[in-house]
Every structure is written in structure tokens, then in C-alpha cells.
């Protein structure tokens, strides 16, 4: 988790693109940015100091943005001077998604995932088989040519005022199997109160997940359990390790 810094440290750079700051709302969701603020109710600014060890995620998000225009906020401007790396996005008005069993947001999220693009060429992406190789000896089963977000924290999913779901914070895009993101979502659904069978049923609304090889999904569930157990207290939400373990138990019972 990255510590939040007060946005006024970069105010002069922000105002080069937004004009004078009339209103500003710091954003609490998300864990990858030092600055996360809504300016003048029109622009969401996220940024890192230029010497931050993960500042490269800013450039990766810039590169991926044109390819996720149908499911995310559009990048409006970039500033990489004065010791900061800032990205300014069009503000999508909305609220954080709710993953609970009775949530009407789940259908909107499924509809969003049906608009997922394939992995673009010319963008430096993580590879699923490499990302989870430390947690699975069968990580080659996770390979593919589809774009995956992989971080299904509800804070990354916005339910817009237009009745659509949007996926934000594309700092860690990954090339992998088309079923990968629905499978990542399953763990969060279980942690939010779904029985594993019902969580899988929601994920199966995505045809690629419904058609995925059973042994590949089981291997990925086991990798997720190992990963969340390893992350431990640093997980963005309590109960993810237990949720992943319940998914493994359900699949192997």
C-alpha cells in the first residue's frame, strides 16, 4: 500500500492543466498512488513522485488507456516535471461497487467484462504465467492473449451515474487467459459473502470462464489461495486468504 501525500504538494503542476483549483476532494480508495484527488469536479488526478520505485506504473497506465476506453476513464493529460509523475483522467461520477449477494451491481460488472479487449501489442504487460509462477507449478495454464486487470478490489470498480460499471486503476495490466479476470473476481465475491458455488455462477456469466478447463481453474484457485496467504495482513481487505481457501475446498471436495 502506498502512503497518501497531500495533493497541494503538486498543485502548481495540476493547475497547468486544470486552471485554478476551485474544489478538491481527496480519494481514499486505491492503494497505488501517492496523490489521488478530484479537481473541480471534472478531473481525477493520480500521481507518484518521480523517484518512487513504482513510478513506472504511471507510464504503463498511460500506454494501456486507449485500449480500455470502453471500460475505463479516458486520460486527459500527463505531467512529468517538477519531481512528479501525474495523470489526469476524465471524472466519471459514480460510486464504489458493492459485491454482496443481493447487489444489483453484479449484472453491471458482468456486462462490463463482456467488453474486455484482447491484449494490445506494443504495450509492456505482465504475463500471467510469470505473475503466478511463485504460487503455482502449473502457471502455464494461465497463459493467453487476453487483457486482464487482476485487481478486483471494489474500490477499483465504479458504478457510474449512467448505469454502467467501469474499471479504474490499470497500473498492473496482465496478458493471460480470457477467464482470468472472472476467476480473480470469484475470490472477492466469496469474501463479500457469496457461497463459492454462487460466486462461480456469477463468473460463469462470462462465457470464457464457463468454458475454461476445470483443472486450470482449480490450479488458479490454488494459486490465489497461496498468494493471499503470502500477502497476509497487507491484503487490501480482510478475509481474502480465507475466501480463496474456501474456493479451493469447494473445487477439490
PDB file of C-alpha atoms in Angstrom:
ATOM      1  CA  UNK A   1       0.000   0.000   0.000  1.00  0.00           C
ATOM      2  CA  UNK A   2       1.343   3.436  -0.971  1.00  0.00           C
ATOM      3  CA  UNK A   3       1.084   6.265   1.569  1.00  0.00           C
ATOM      4  CA  UNK A   4      -1.119   9.169   0.504  1.00  0.00           C
ATOM      5  CA  UNK A   5       0.518  12.595   0.210  1.00  0.00           C
ATOM      6  CA  UNK A   6      -1.290  15.927   0.311  1.00  0.00           C
ATOM      7  CA  UNK A   7      -2.178  16.931  -3.249  1.00  0.00           C
ATOM      8  CA  UNK A   8      -1.185  20.569  -2.700  1.00  0.00           C
ATOM      9  CA  UNK A   9       2.443  19.489  -2.992  1.00  0.00           C
ATOM     10  CA  UNK A  10       1.758  19.199  -6.738  1.00  0.00           C
ATOM     11  CA  UNK A  11      -0.867  21.936  -7.032  1.00  0.00           C
ATOM     12  CA  UNK A  12       1.112  24.187  -9.373  1.00  0.00           C
ATOM     13  CA  UNK A  13       1.658  21.328 -11.810  1.00  0.00           C
ATOM     14  CA  UNK A  14      -2.000  20.305 -11.659  1.00  0.00           C
ATOM     15  CA  UNK A  15      -3.185  23.849 -12.316  1.00  0.00           C
ATOM     16  CA  UNK A  16      -1.124  23.966 -15.504  1.00  0.00           C
ATOM     17  CA  UNK A  17      -3.764  21.612 -16.909  1.00  0.00           C
ATOM     18  CA  UNK A  18      -6.924  22.305 -14.915  1.00  0.00           C
ATOM     19  CA  UNK A  19      -6.693  26.030 -14.274  1.00  0.00           C
ATOM     20  CA  UNK A  20      -7.138  27.346 -10.725  1.00  0.00           C
ATOM     21  CA  UNK A  21      -8.309  24.748  -8.215  1.00  0.00           C
ATOM     22  CA  UNK A  22     -11.788  25.739  -7.062  1.00  0.00           C
ATOM     23  CA  UNK A  23     -12.710  22.449  -5.405  1.00  0.00           C
ATOM     24  CA  UNK A  24     -10.676  19.395  -4.465  1.00  0.00           C
ATOM     25  CA  UNK A  25     -11.693  16.030  -2.984  1.00  0.00           C
ATOM     26  CA  UNK A  26      -9.048  13.577  -1.882  1.00  0.00           C
ATOM     27  CA  UNK A  27      -9.906   9.976  -2.804  1.00  0.00           C
ATOM     28  CA  UNK A  28      -9.435   7.275  -0.217  1.00  0.00           C
ATOM     29  CA  UNK A  29      -9.872   4.223  -2.445  1.00  0.00           C
ATOM     30  CA  UNK A  30      -6.954   2.638  -4.251  1.00  0.00           C
ATOM     31  CA  UNK A  31      -3.531   1.677  -2.992  1.00  0.00           C
ATOM     32  CA  UNK A  32      -1.086   2.522  -5.786  1.00  0.00           C
ATOM     33  CA  UNK A  33      -0.961   6.342  -5.809  1.00  0.00           C
ATOM     34  CA  UNK A  34       0.582   8.939  -3.530  1.00  0.00           C
ATOM     35  CA  UNK A  35      -1.771  11.573  -4.927  1.00  0.00           C
ATOM     36  CA  UNK A  36      -5.409  10.768  -5.713  1.00  0.00           C
ATOM     37  CA  UNK A  37      -7.688  13.787  -5.900  1.00  0.00           C
ATOM     38  CA  UNK A  38     -10.734  15.050  -7.798  1.00  0.00           C
ATOM     39  CA  UNK A  39     -10.174  18.588  -9.062  1.00  0.00           C
ATOM     40  CA  UNK A  40     -13.033  20.980  -9.884  1.00  0.00           C
ATOM     41  CA  UNK A  41     -15.428  18.028 -10.200  1.00  0.00           C
ATOM     42  CA  UNK A  42     -14.080  17.399 -13.703  1.00  0.00           C
ATOM     43  CA  UNK A  43     -10.681  15.698 -13.392  1.00  0.00           C
ATOM     44  CA  UNK A  44      -9.312  12.806 -11.348  1.00  0.00           C
ATOM     45  CA  UNK A  45      -5.576  13.202 -10.776  1.00  0.00           C
ATOM     46  CA  UNK A  46      -3.384  10.341  -9.646  1.00  0.00           C
ATOM     47  CA  UNK A  47       0.353  10.516  -9.284  1.00  0.00           C
ATOM     48  CA  UNK A  48       3.620   9.399  -7.776  1.00  0.00           C
ATOM     49  CA  UNK A  49       6.856  11.181  -7.071  1.00  0.00           C
ATOM     50  CA  UNK A  50       9.248  10.702  -9.959  1.00  0.00           C
ATOM     51  CA  UNK A  51      11.671   8.821  -7.698  1.00  0.00           C
ATOM     52  CA  UNK A  52       9.037   6.418  -6.383  1.00  0.00           C
ATOM     53  CA  UNK A  53      10.031   2.776  -7.001  1.00  0.00           C
ATOM     54  CA  UNK A  54       6.727   2.090  -8.778  1.00  0.00           C
ATOM     55  CA  UNK A  55       6.572   5.257 -10.853  1.00  0.00           C
ATOM     56  CA  UNK A  56       6.767   3.057 -13.955  1.00  0.00           C
ATOM     57  CA  UNK A  57       3.123   2.099 -13.329  1.00  0.00           C
ATOM     58  CA  UNK A  58       2.132   5.624 -14.373  1.00  0.00           C
ATOM     59  CA  UNK A  59       3.580   5.149 -17.855  1.00  0.00           C
ATOM     60  CA  UNK A  60       2.062   1.692 -18.137  1.00  0.00           C
ATOM     61  CA  UNK A  61      -1.357   3.146 -17.321  1.00  0.00           C
ATOM     62  CA  UNK A  62      -0.866   5.838 -19.974  1.00  0.00           C
ATOM     63  CA  UNK A  63       0.006   3.221 -22.561  1.00  0.00           C
ATOM     64  CA  UNK A  64      -2.946   0.969 -21.785  1.00  0.00           C
ATOM     65  CA  UNK A  65      -5.557   3.729 -21.527  1.00  0.00           C
ATOM     66  CA  UNK A  66      -6.501   3.991 -25.230  1.00  0.00           C
ATOM     67  CA  UNK A  67      -7.158   0.250 -25.274  1.00  0.00           C
ATOM     68  CA  UNK A  68      -9.585   0.249 -22.335  1.00  0.00           C
ATOM     69  CA  UNK A  69     -11.628   3.299 -23.361  1.00  0.00           C
ATOM     70  CA  UNK A  70     -14.877   1.293 -23.357  1.00  0.00           C
ATOM     71  CA  UNK A  71     -14.493   0.221 -19.750  1.00  0.00           C
ATOM     72  CA  UNK A  72     -12.481   2.938 -18.031  1.00  0.00           C
ATOM     73  CA  UNK A  73     -11.928   6.687 -17.659  1.00  0.00           C
ATOM     74  CA  UNK A  74     -10.147   8.463 -20.500  1.00  0.00           C
ATOM     75  CA  UNK A  75      -6.744  10.014 -19.914  1.00  0.00           C
ATOM     76  CA  UNK A  76      -6.932  13.785 -20.400  1.00  0.00           C
ATOM     77  CA  UNK A  77      -3.356  14.932 -19.717  1.00  0.00           C
ATOM     78  CA  UNK A  78       0.034  13.947 -18.301  1.00  0.00           C
ATOM     79  CA  UNK A  79       2.666  15.920 -16.387  1.00  0.00           C
ATOM     80  CA  UNK A  80       6.144  14.586 -15.653  1.00  0.00           C
ATOM     81  CA  UNK A  81       8.062  17.615 -14.379  1.00  0.00           C
ATOM     82  CA  UNK A  82       8.876  19.121 -11.014  1.00  0.00           C
ATOM     83  CA  UNK A  83       9.627  15.799  -9.368  1.00  0.00           C
ATOM     84  CA  UNK A  84       6.161  14.367 -10.066  1.00  0.00           C
ATOM     85  CA  UNK A  85       4.553  11.961 -12.498  1.00  0.00           C
ATOM     86  CA  UNK A  86       0.854  12.850 -12.787  1.00  0.00           C
ATOM     87  CA  UNK A  87      -2.015  11.537 -14.892  1.00  0.00           C
ATOM     88  CA  UNK A  88      -5.256  13.492 -15.237  1.00  0.00           C
ATOM     89  CA  UNK A  89      -8.368  11.494 -16.166  1.00  0.00           C
ATOM     90  CA  UNK A  90     -11.898  12.499 -17.108  1.00  0.00           C
ATOM     91  CA  UNK A  91     -14.007  12.211 -13.988  1.00  0.00           C
ATOM     92  CA  UNK A  92     -16.708   9.549 -14.068  1.00  0.00           C
ATOM     93  CA  UNK A  93     -19.307  10.400 -11.467  1.00  0.00           C
ATOM     94  CA  UNK A  94     -20.464   7.374  -9.552  1.00  0.00           C
ATOM     95  CA  UNK A  95     -19.967   5.191  -6.509  1.00  0.00           C
ATOM     96  CA  UNK A  96     -17.864   2.248  -5.463  1.00  0.00           C
ATOM     97  CA  UNK A  97     -19.296  -1.122  -6.472  1.00  0.00           C
ATOM     98  CA  UNK A  98     -20.922  -3.412  -3.912  1.00  0.00           C
ATOM     99  CA  UNK A  99     -20.181  -7.133  -4.239  1.00  0.00           C
ATOM    100  CA  UNK A 100     -22.689  -8.517  -1.718  1.00  0.00           C
ATOM    101  CA  UNK A 101     -25.046 -11.375  -2.701  1.00  0.00           C
ATOM    102  CA  UNK A 102     -28.049  -9.091  -3.219  1.00  0.00           C
ATOM    103  CA  UNK A 103     -26.170  -6.398  -5.125  1.00  0.00           C
ATOM    104  CA  UNK A 104     -27.635  -5.124  -8.406  1.00  0.00           C
ATOM    105  CA  UNK A 105     -24.088  -4.105  -9.355  1.00  0.00           C
ATOM    106  CA  UNK A 106     -23.080  -7.675 -10.227  1.00  0.00           C
ATOM    107  CA  UNK A 107     -25.002  -7.718 -13.507  1.00  0.00           C
ATOM    108  CA  UNK A 108     -23.406  -4.414 -14.485  1.00  0.00           C
ATOM    109  CA  UNK A 109     -19.959  -5.816 -13.755  1.00  0.00           C
ATOM    110  CA  UNK A 110     -20.643  -8.879 -15.896  1.00  0.00           C
ATOM    111  CA  UNK A 111     -21.750  -6.594 -18.731  1.00  0.00           C
ATOM    112  CA  UNK A 112     -18.521  -4.621 -18.352  1.00  0.00           C
ATOM    113  CA  UNK A 113     -16.378  -7.732 -18.588  1.00  0.00           C
ATOM    114  CA  UNK A 114     -18.044  -8.712 -21.855  1.00  0.00           C
ATOM    115  CA  UNK A 115     -16.476  -5.549 -23.324  1.00  0.00           C
ATOM    116  CA  UNK A 116     -12.934  -6.556 -22.296  1.00  0.00           C
ATOM    117  CA  UNK A 117     -10.414  -6.183 -25.163  1.00  0.00           C
ATOM    118  CA  UNK A 118      -7.698  -8.576 -26.174  1.00  0.00           C
ATOM    119  CA  UNK A 119      -4.174  -7.749 -25.021  1.00  0.00           C
ATOM    120  CA  UNK A 120      -2.749  -4.966 -27.230  1.00  0.00           C
ATOM    121  CA  UNK A 121       0.575  -5.158 -28.992  1.00  0.00           C
ATOM    122  CA  UNK A 122       3.178  -2.534 -28.213  1.00  0.00           C
ATOM    123  CA  UNK A 123       2.311  -2.224 -24.517  1.00  0.00           C
ATOM    124  CA  UNK A 124       4.564  -3.701 -21.844  1.00  0.00           C
ATOM    125  CA  UNK A 125       2.308  -6.131 -19.989  1.00  0.00           C
ATOM    126  CA  UNK A 126       2.853  -8.603 -17.200  1.00  0.00           C
ATOM    127  CA  UNK A 127       2.378 -12.251 -18.204  1.00  0.00           C
ATOM    128  CA  UNK A 128       0.004 -14.320 -16.092  1.00  0.00           C
ATOM    129  CA  UNK A 129       2.213 -17.396 -16.219  1.00  0.00           C
ATOM    130  CA  UNK A 130       5.050 -15.328 -14.754  1.00  0.00           C
ATOM    131  CA  UNK A 131       2.997 -13.369 -12.200  1.00  0.00           C
ATOM    132  CA  UNK A 132       1.746 -16.532 -10.514  1.00  0.00           C
ATOM    133  CA  UNK A 133       4.761 -18.784 -11.103  1.00  0.00           C
ATOM    134  CA  UNK A 134       5.797 -18.352  -7.487  1.00  0.00           C
ATOM    135  CA  UNK A 135       2.425 -19.671  -6.347  1.00  0.00           C
ATOM    136  CA  UNK A 136       1.808 -22.494  -8.806  1.00  0.00           C
ATOM    137  CA  UNK A 137       3.851 -25.144 -10.575  1.00  0.00           C
ATOM    138  CA  UNK A 138       1.226 -25.140 -13.345  1.00  0.00           C
ATOM    139  CA  UNK A 139       1.145 -21.425 -14.101  1.00  0.00           C
ATOM    140  CA  UNK A 140       1.446 -22.107 -17.828  1.00  0.00           C
ATOM    141  CA  UNK A 141      -2.279 -22.939 -17.618  1.00  0.00           C
ATOM    142  CA  UNK A 142      -2.970 -19.244 -17.013  1.00  0.00           C
ATOM    143  CA  UNK A 143      -1.350 -18.043 -20.250  1.00  0.00           C
ATOM    144  CA  UNK A 144      -3.279 -16.400 -23.061  1.00  0.00           C
ATOM    145  CA  UNK A 145      -3.593 -13.327 -25.241  1.00  0.00           C
ATOM    146  CA  UNK A 146      -6.334 -11.505 -23.385  1.00  0.00           C
ATOM    147  CA  UNK A 147      -6.095  -8.361 -21.318  1.00  0.00           C
ATOM    148  CA  UNK A 148      -6.631  -8.796 -17.569  1.00  0.00           C
ATOM    149  CA  UNK A 149      -6.861  -6.185 -14.824  1.00  0.00           C
ATOM    150  CA  UNK A 150      -6.450  -8.715 -11.962  1.00  0.00           C
ATOM    151  CA  UNK A 151      -7.100  -6.320  -9.037  1.00  0.00           C
ATOM    152  CA  UNK A 152     -10.791  -6.710  -8.238  1.00  0.00           C
ATOM    153  CA  UNK A 153     -10.906  -4.610  -5.108  1.00  0.00           C
ATOM    154  CA  UNK A 154     -14.343  -2.938  -5.141  1.00  0.00           C
ATOM    155  CA  UNK A 155     -12.534   0.393  -4.916  1.00  0.00           C
ATOM    156  CA  UNK A 156     -11.367  -0.145  -8.492  1.00  0.00           C
ATOM    157  CA  UNK A 157     -14.892  -0.711  -9.820  1.00  0.00           C
ATOM    158  CA  UNK A 158     -17.074   2.358 -10.257  1.00  0.00           C
ATOM    159  CA  UNK A 159     -20.808   2.255 -10.872  1.00  0.00           C
ATOM    160  CA  UNK A 160     -21.399   5.333 -12.986  1.00  0.00           C
ATOM    161  CA  UNK A 161     -24.407   7.574 -12.997  1.00  0.00           C
ATOM    162  CA  UNK A 162     -25.137   6.245 -16.485  1.00  0.00           C
ATOM    163  CA  UNK A 163     -25.856   2.800 -15.029  1.00  0.00           C
ATOM    164  CA  UNK A 164     -22.635   1.221 -16.309  1.00  0.00           C
ATOM    165  CA  UNK A 165     -19.695  -0.296 -14.454  1.00  0.00           C
ATOM    166  CA  UNK A 166     -16.180   0.991 -15.070  1.00  0.00           C
ATOM    167  CA  UNK A 167     -12.812  -0.487 -14.128  1.00  0.00           C
ATOM    168  CA  UNK A 168     -10.246   2.016 -12.868  1.00  0.00           C
ATOM    169  CA  UNK A 169      -6.550   1.890 -11.974  1.00  0.00           C
ATOM    170  CA  UNK A 170      -4.950  -0.074 -14.813  1.00  0.00           C
ATOM    171  CA  UNK A 171      -1.454   0.100 -13.341  1.00  0.00           C
ATOM    172  CA  UNK A 172      -0.901  -3.682 -13.467  1.00  0.00           C
ATOM    173  CA  UNK A 173      -2.413  -4.917 -16.759  1.00  0.00           C
ATOM    174  CA  UNK A 174      -1.632  -8.536 -17.497  1.00  0.00           C
ATOM    175  CA  UNK A 175      -1.666 -10.759 -20.577  1.00  0.00           C
ATOM    176  CA  UNK A 176      -3.358 -14.035 -19.791  1.00  0.00           C
ATOM    177  CA  UNK A 177      -6.269 -16.402 -20.342  1.00  0.00           C
ATOM    178  CA  UNK A 178      -9.603 -14.784 -21.098  1.00  0.00           C
ATOM    179  CA  UNK A 179     -11.124 -16.355 -17.980  1.00  0.00           C
ATOM    180  CA  UNK A 180      -8.503 -14.828 -15.677  1.00  0.00           C
ATOM    181  CA  UNK A 181     -10.378 -11.718 -14.525  1.00  0.00           C
ATOM    182  CA  UNK A 182     -13.643 -13.532 -13.742  1.00  0.00           C
ATOM    183  CA  UNK A 183     -11.541 -16.011 -11.752  1.00  0.00           C
ATOM    184  CA  UNK A 184      -9.884 -13.187  -9.796  1.00  0.00           C
ATOM    185  CA  UNK A 185     -13.342 -11.751  -9.125  1.00  0.00           C
ATOM    186  CA  UNK A 186     -14.549 -15.045  -7.610  1.00  0.00           C
ATOM    187  CA  UNK A 187     -12.298 -14.643  -4.565  1.00  0.00           C
ATOM    188  CA  UNK A 188     -13.625 -11.151  -3.877  1.00  0.00           C
ATOM    189  CA  UNK A 189     -17.220 -12.369  -4.244  1.00  0.00           C
ATOM    190  CA  UNK A 190     -16.643 -15.134  -1.706  1.00  0.00           C
ATOM    191  CA  UNK A 191     -15.007 -12.635   0.660  1.00  0.00           C
ATOM    192  CA  UNK A 192     -18.111 -10.455   0.219  1.00  0.00           C
ATOM    193  CA  UNK A 193     -20.497 -13.164   1.407  1.00  0.00           C
ATOM    194  CA  UNK A 194     -21.159 -15.418  -1.604  1.00  0.00           C
ATOM    195  CA  UNK A 195     -21.050 -19.190  -1.360  1.00  0.00           C
ATOM    196  CA  UNK A 196     -18.246 -20.433  -3.664  1.00  0.00           C
ATOM    197  CA  UNK A 197     -20.774 -22.129  -5.962  1.00  0.00           C
ATOM    198  CA  UNK A 198     -22.727 -18.897  -6.332  1.00  0.00           C
ATOM    199  CA  UNK A 199     -19.553 -16.882  -6.892  1.00  0.00           C
ATOM    200  CA  UNK A 200     -18.588 -19.276  -9.675  1.00  0.00           C
ATOM    201  CA  UNK A 201     -22.079 -18.967 -11.128  1.00  0.00           C
ATOM    202  CA  UNK A 202     -21.648 -15.212 -11.419  1.00  0.00           C
ATOM    203  CA  UNK A 203     -18.240 -15.650 -13.045  1.00  0.00           C
ATOM    204  CA  UNK A 204     -19.769 -18.214 -15.415  1.00  0.00           C
ATOM    205  CA  UNK A 205     -21.924 -15.438 -16.868  1.00  0.00           C
ATOM    206  CA  UNK A 206     -18.699 -14.695 -18.756  1.00  0.00           C
ATOM    207  CA  UNK A 207     -18.571 -17.408 -21.449  1.00  0.00           C
ATOM    208  CA  UNK A 208     -14.785 -17.721 -21.270  1.00  0.00           C
ATOM    209  CA  UNK A 209     -14.955 -18.660 -17.596  1.00  0.00           C
ATOM    210  CA  UNK A 210     -17.816 -21.089 -18.175  1.00  0.00           C
ATOM    211  CA  UNK A 211     -15.753 -22.812 -20.873  1.00  0.00           C
ATOM    212  CA  UNK A 212     -12.421 -22.757 -19.021  1.00  0.00           C
ATOM    213  CA  UNK A 213     -10.769 -26.140 -18.330  1.00  0.00           C
ATOM    214  CA  UNK A 214     -11.704 -27.305 -14.841  1.00  0.00           C
ATOM    215  CA  UNK A 215      -8.122 -28.254 -13.982  1.00  0.00           C
ATOM    216  CA  UNK A 216      -6.898 -24.779 -14.977  1.00  0.00           C
ATOM    217  CA  UNK A 217      -9.467 -23.065 -12.755  1.00  0.00           C
ATOM    218  CA  UNK A 218      -8.575 -25.329  -9.846  1.00  0.00           C
ATOM    219  CA  UNK A 219      -4.879 -24.584 -10.315  1.00  0.00           C
ATOM    220  CA  UNK A 220      -5.648 -20.866 -10.392  1.00  0.00           C
ATOM    221  CA  UNK A 221      -7.796 -21.098  -7.252  1.00  0.00           C
ATOM    222  CA  UNK A 222      -4.872 -22.791  -5.511  1.00  0.00           C
ATOM    223  CA  UNK A 223      -2.511 -20.078  -6.750  1.00  0.00           C
ATOM    224  CA  UNK A 224      -4.868 -17.394  -5.450  1.00  0.00           C
ATOM    225  CA  UNK A 225      -5.028 -19.071  -2.055  1.00  0.00           C
ATOM    226  CA  UNK A 226      -1.236 -19.242  -1.863  1.00  0.00           C
ATOM    227  CA  UNK A 227      -0.896 -15.617  -2.986  1.00  0.00           C
ATOM    228  CA  UNK A 228      -3.373 -14.165  -0.500  1.00  0.00           C
ATOM    229  CA  UNK A 229      -1.923 -16.262   2.294  1.00  0.00           C
ATOM    230  CA  UNK A 230       1.504 -14.868   1.418  1.00  0.00           C
ATOM    231  CA  UNK A 231       0.218 -11.275   1.325  1.00  0.00           C
ATOM    232  CA  UNK A 232      -1.356 -11.800   4.726  1.00  0.00           C
ATOM    233  CA  UNK A 233      -2.007  -8.648   6.727  1.00  0.00           C
ATOM    234  CA  UNK A 234      -1.063  -6.468   3.761  1.00  0.00           C
ATOM    235  CA  UNK A 235      -4.155  -7.559   1.837  1.00  0.00           C
ATOM    236  CA  UNK A 236      -6.468  -4.672   0.888  1.00  0.00           C
ATOM    237  CA  UNK A 237      -9.423  -6.384   2.575  1.00  0.00           C
ATOM    238  CA  UNK A 238      -9.614  -8.910   5.429  1.00  0.00           C
ATOM    239  CA  UNK A 239     -10.747 -12.412   4.596  1.00  0.00           C
ATOM    240  CA  UNK A 240      -9.298 -12.805   1.104  1.00  0.00           C
ATOM    241  CA  UNK A 241      -6.970 -15.655   2.068  1.00  0.00           C
ATOM    242  CA  UNK A 242      -9.841 -17.475   3.756  1.00  0.00           C
ATOM    243  CA  UNK A 243     -12.107 -16.834   0.770  1.00  0.00           C
ATOM    244  CA  UNK A 244      -9.556 -18.256  -1.650  1.00  0.00           C
ATOM    245  CA  UNK A 245      -9.085 -21.303   0.596  1.00  0.00           C
ATOM    246  CA  UNK A 246     -12.869 -21.856   0.593  1.00  0.00           C
ATOM    247  CA  UNK A 247     -12.851 -21.734  -3.198  1.00  0.00           C
ATOM    248  CA  UNK A 248     -10.103 -24.361  -3.341  1.00  0.00           C
ATOM    249  CA  UNK A 249     -12.008 -26.565  -0.895  1.00  0.00           C
ATOM    250  CA  UNK A 250     -15.169 -26.224  -2.968  1.00  0.00           C
ATOM    251  CA  UNK A 251     -13.380 -27.176  -6.178  1.00  0.00           C
ATOM    252  CA  UNK A 252     -11.486 -30.106  -4.702  1.00  0.00           C
ATOM    253  CA  UNK A 253     -14.173 -31.501  -2.372  1.00  0.00           C
TER     254      UNK A 253
END
